[in-house]
PDB file of C-alpha atoms in Angstrom:
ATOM      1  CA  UNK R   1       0.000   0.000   0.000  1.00  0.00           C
ATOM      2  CA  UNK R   2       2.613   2.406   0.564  1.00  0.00           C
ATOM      3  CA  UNK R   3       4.340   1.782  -2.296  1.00  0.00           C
ATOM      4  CA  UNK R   4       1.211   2.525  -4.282  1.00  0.00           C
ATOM      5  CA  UNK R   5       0.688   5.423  -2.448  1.00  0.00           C
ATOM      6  CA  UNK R   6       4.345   6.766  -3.087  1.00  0.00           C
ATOM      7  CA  UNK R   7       3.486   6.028  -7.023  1.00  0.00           C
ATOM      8  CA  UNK R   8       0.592   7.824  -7.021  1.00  0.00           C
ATOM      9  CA  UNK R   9       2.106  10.782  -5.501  1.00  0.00           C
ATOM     10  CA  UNK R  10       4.648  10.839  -7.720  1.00  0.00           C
ATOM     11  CA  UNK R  11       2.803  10.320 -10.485  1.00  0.00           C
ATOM     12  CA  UNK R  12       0.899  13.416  -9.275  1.00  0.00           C
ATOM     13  CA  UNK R  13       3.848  15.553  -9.244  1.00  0.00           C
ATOM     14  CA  UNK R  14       3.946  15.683 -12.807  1.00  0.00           C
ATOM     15  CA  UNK R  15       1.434  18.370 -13.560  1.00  0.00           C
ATOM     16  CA  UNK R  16       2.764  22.463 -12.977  1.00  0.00           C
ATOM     17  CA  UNK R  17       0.078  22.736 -10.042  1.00  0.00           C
ATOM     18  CA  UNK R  18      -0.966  26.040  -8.875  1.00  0.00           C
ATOM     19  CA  UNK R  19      -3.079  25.548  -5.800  1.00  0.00           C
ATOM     20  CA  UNK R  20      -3.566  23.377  -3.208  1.00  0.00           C
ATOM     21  CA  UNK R  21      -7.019  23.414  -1.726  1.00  0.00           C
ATOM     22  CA  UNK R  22      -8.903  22.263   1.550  1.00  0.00           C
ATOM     23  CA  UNK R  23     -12.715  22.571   1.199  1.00  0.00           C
ATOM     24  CA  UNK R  24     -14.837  21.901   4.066  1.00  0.00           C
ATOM     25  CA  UNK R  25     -18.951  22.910   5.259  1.00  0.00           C
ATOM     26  CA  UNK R  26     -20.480  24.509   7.687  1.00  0.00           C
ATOM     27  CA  UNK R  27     -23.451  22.158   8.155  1.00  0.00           C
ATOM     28  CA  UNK R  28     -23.308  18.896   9.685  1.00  0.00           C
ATOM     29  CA  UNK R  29     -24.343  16.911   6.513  1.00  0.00           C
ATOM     30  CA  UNK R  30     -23.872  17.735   3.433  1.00  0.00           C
ATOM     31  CA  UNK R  31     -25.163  14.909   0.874  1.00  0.00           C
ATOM     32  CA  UNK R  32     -22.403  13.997  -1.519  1.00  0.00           C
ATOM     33  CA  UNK R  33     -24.864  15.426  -4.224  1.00  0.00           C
ATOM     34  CA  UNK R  34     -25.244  18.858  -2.122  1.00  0.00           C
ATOM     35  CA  UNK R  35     -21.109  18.846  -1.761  1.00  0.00           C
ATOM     36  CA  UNK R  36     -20.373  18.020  -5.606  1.00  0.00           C
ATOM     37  CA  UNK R  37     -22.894  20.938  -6.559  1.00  0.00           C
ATOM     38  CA  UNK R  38     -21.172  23.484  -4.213  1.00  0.00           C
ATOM     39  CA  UNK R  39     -17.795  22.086  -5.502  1.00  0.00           C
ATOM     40  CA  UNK R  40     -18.325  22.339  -8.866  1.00  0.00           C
ATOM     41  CA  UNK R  41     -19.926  25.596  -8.492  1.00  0.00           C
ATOM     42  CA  UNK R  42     -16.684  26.603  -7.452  1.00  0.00           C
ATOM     43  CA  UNK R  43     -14.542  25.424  -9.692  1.00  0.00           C
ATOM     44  CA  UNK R  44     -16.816  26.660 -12.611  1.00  0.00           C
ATOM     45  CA  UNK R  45     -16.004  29.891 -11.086  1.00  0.00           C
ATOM     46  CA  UNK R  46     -12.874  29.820 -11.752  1.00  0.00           C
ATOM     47  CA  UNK R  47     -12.473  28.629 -15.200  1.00  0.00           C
ATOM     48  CA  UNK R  48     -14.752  31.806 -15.584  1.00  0.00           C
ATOM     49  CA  UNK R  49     -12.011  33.669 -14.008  1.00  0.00           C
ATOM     50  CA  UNK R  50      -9.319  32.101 -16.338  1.00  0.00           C
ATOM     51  CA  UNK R  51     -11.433  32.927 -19.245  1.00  0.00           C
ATOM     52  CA  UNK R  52     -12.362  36.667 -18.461  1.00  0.00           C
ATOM     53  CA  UNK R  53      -8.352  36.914 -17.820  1.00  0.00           C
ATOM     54  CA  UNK R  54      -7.575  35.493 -21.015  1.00  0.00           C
ATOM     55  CA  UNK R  55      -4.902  32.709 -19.460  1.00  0.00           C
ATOM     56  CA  UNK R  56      -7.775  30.408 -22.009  1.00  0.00           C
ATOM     57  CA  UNK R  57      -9.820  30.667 -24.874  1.00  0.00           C
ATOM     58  CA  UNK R  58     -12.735  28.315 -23.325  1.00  0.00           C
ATOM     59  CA  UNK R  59     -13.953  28.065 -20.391  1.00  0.00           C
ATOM     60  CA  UNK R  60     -14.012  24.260 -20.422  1.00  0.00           C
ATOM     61  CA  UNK R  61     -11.117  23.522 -23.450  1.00  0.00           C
ATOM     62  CA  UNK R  62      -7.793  21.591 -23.016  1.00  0.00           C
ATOM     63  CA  UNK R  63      -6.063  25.260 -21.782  1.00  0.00           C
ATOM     64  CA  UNK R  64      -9.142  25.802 -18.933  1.00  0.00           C
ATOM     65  CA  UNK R  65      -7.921  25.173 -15.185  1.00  0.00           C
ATOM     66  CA  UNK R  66      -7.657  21.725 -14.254  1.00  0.00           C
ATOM     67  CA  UNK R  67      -7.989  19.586 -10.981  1.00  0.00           C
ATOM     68  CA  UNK R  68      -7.714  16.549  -9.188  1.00  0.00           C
ATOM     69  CA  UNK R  69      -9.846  15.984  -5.874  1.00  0.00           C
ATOM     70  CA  UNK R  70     -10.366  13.263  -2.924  1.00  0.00           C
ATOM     71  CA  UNK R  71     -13.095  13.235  -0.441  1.00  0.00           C
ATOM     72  CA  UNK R  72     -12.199  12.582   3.329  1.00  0.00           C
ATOM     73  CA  UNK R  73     -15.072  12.392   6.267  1.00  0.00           C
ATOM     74  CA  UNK R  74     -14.410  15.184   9.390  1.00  0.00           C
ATOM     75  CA  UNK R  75     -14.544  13.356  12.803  1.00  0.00           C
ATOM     76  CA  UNK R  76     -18.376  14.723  13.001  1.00  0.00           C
ATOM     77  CA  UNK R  77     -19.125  12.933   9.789  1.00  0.00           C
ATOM     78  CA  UNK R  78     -19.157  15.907   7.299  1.00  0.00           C
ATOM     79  CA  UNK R  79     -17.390  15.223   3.716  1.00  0.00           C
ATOM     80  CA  UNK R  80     -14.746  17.887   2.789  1.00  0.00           C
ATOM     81  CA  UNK R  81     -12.451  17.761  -0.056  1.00  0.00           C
ATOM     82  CA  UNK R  82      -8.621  17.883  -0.914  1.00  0.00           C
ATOM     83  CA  UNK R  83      -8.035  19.361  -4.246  1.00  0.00           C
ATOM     84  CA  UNK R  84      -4.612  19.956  -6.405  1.00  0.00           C
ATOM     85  CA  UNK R  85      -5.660  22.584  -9.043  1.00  0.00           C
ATOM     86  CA  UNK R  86      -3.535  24.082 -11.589  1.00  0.00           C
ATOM     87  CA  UNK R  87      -3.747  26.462 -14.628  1.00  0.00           C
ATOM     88  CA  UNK R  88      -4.875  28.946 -12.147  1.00  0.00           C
ATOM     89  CA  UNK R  89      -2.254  31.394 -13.428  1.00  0.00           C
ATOM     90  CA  UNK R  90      -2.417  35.166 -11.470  1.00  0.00           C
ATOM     91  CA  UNK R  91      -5.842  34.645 -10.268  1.00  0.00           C
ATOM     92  CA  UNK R  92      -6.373  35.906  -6.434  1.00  0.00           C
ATOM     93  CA  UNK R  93      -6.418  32.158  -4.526  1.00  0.00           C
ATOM     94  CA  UNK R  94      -7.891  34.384  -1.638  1.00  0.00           C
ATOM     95  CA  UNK R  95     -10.456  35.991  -3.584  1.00  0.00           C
ATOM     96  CA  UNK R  96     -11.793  31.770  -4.300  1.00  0.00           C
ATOM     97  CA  UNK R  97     -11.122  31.190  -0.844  1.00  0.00           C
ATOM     98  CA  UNK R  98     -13.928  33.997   0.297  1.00  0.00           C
ATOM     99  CA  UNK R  99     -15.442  32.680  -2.229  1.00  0.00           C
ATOM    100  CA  UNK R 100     -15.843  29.364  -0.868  1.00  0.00           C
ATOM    101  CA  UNK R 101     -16.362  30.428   2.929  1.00  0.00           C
ATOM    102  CA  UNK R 102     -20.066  31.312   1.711  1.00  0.00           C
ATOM    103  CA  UNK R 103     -20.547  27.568   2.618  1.00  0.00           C
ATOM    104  CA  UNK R 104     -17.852  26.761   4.765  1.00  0.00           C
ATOM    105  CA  UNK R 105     -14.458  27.256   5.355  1.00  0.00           C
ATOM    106  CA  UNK R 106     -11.426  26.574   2.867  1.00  0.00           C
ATOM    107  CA  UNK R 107      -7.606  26.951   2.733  1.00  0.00           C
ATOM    108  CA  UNK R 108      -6.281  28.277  -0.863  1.00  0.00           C
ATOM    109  CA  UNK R 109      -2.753  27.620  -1.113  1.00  0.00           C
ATOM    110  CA  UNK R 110      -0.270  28.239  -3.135  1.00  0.00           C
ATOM    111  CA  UNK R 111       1.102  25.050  -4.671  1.00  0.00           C
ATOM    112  CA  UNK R 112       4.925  24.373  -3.303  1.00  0.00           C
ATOM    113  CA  UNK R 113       6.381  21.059  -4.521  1.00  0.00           C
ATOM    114  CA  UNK R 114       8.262  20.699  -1.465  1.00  0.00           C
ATOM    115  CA  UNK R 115       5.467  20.165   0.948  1.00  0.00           C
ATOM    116  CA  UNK R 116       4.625  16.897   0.043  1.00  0.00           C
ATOM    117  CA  UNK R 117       0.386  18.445  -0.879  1.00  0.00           C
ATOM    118  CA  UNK R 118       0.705  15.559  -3.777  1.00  0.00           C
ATOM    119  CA  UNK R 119       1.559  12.904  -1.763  1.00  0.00           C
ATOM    120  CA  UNK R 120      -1.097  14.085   0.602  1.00  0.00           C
ATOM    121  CA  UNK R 121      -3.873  14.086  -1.838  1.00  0.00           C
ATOM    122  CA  UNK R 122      -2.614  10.622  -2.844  1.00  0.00           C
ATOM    123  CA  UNK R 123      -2.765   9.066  -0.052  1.00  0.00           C
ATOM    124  CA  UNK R 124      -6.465   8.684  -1.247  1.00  0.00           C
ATOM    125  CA  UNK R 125      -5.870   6.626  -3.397  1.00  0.00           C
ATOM    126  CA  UNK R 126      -5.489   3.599  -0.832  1.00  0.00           C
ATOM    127  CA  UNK R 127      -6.764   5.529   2.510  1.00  0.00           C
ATOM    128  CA  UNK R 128     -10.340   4.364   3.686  1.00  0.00           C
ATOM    129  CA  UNK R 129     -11.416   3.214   0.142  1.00  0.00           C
ATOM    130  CA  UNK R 130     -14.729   1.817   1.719  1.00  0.00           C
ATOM    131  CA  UNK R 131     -15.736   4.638   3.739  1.00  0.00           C
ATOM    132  CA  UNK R 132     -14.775   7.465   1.193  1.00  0.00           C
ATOM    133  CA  UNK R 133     -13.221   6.370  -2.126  1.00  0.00           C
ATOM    134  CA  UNK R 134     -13.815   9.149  -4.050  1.00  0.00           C
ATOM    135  CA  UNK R 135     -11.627  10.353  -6.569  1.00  0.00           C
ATOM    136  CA  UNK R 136     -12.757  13.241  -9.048  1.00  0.00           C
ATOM    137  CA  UNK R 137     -10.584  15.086 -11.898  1.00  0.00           C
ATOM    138  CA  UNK R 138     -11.037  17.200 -14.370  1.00  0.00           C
ATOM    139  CA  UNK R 139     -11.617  15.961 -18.075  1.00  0.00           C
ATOM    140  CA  UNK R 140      -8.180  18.146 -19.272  1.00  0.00           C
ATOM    141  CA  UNK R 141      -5.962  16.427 -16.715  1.00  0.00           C
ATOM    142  CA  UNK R 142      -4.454  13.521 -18.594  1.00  0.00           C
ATOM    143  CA  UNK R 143      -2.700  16.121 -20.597  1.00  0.00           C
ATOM    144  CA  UNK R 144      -0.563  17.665 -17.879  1.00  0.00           C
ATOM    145  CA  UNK R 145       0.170  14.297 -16.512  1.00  0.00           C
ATOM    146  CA  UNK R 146       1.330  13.512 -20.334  1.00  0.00           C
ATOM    147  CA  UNK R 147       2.858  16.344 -20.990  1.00  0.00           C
ATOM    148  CA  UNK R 148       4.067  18.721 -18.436  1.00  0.00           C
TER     149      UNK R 148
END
């Protein structure tokens, strides 16, 4: 398992990331449904952002921002998410985090390849598979793990 998990990360490190993000709520439950729709919400936000910016032509073409995300349950049974996201360019990662604390709370890093965040977020891959096991990315990913 660890050696899977050391691939994966790895593997991971191959796209130019630009954020890593922690997404949590503010209500007790939050259906997975509920979560995906606040999530993706989100994220559509910011391919808006990358668009009216001009870092890509589309909104949802091979250039748009791109992401890969794992679900983990809180200790009081609340989903949040883990997210690497990248193509992000100059966009304000605070102005997404406010953004985000409409429903929660979120940290909106800054992506530094020495702290390990895509390890983290692979960890996933093998952590808890029955309880969680969820493991989302973006349709434009494959080519940044191809050819970053």
């Amino acid at each position: 398992m660890r050696r899977a998990r050391n691939e994966f990360g790895a593997w991971l490190s191959v796209p130019e990331w630009s954020w890593f993000t922690t997404h949590t709520f503010r209500a007790e439950y939050v259906s997975r449904k509920e979560a995906d729709r606040s999530w993706y919400s989100w994220f559509n936000s910011l391919r808006v952002a990358a668009k009216a910016k001009g870092l890509t032509p589309s909104c949802y073409g091979d250039k748009a921002p791109f992401y890969f995300r794992v679900v983990e349950y809180q200790d009081r049974g609340t989903l949040h998410y883990h997210a690497l996201i990248g193509g992000a360019g100059d966009i304000r990662r605070l102005l997404f985090k406010d953004l985000w604390e409409l429903s929660g709370y979120a940290r909106v890093e800054a992506y530094d390849p020495q702290l390990g965040a895509n390890f983290y977020v692979g960890k996933y891959l093998t952590k808890d598979i029955g309880n969680a096991g969820d493991i989302r990315f973006s349709h434009n990913l494959t080519q940044h793990l191809t050819n970053s």
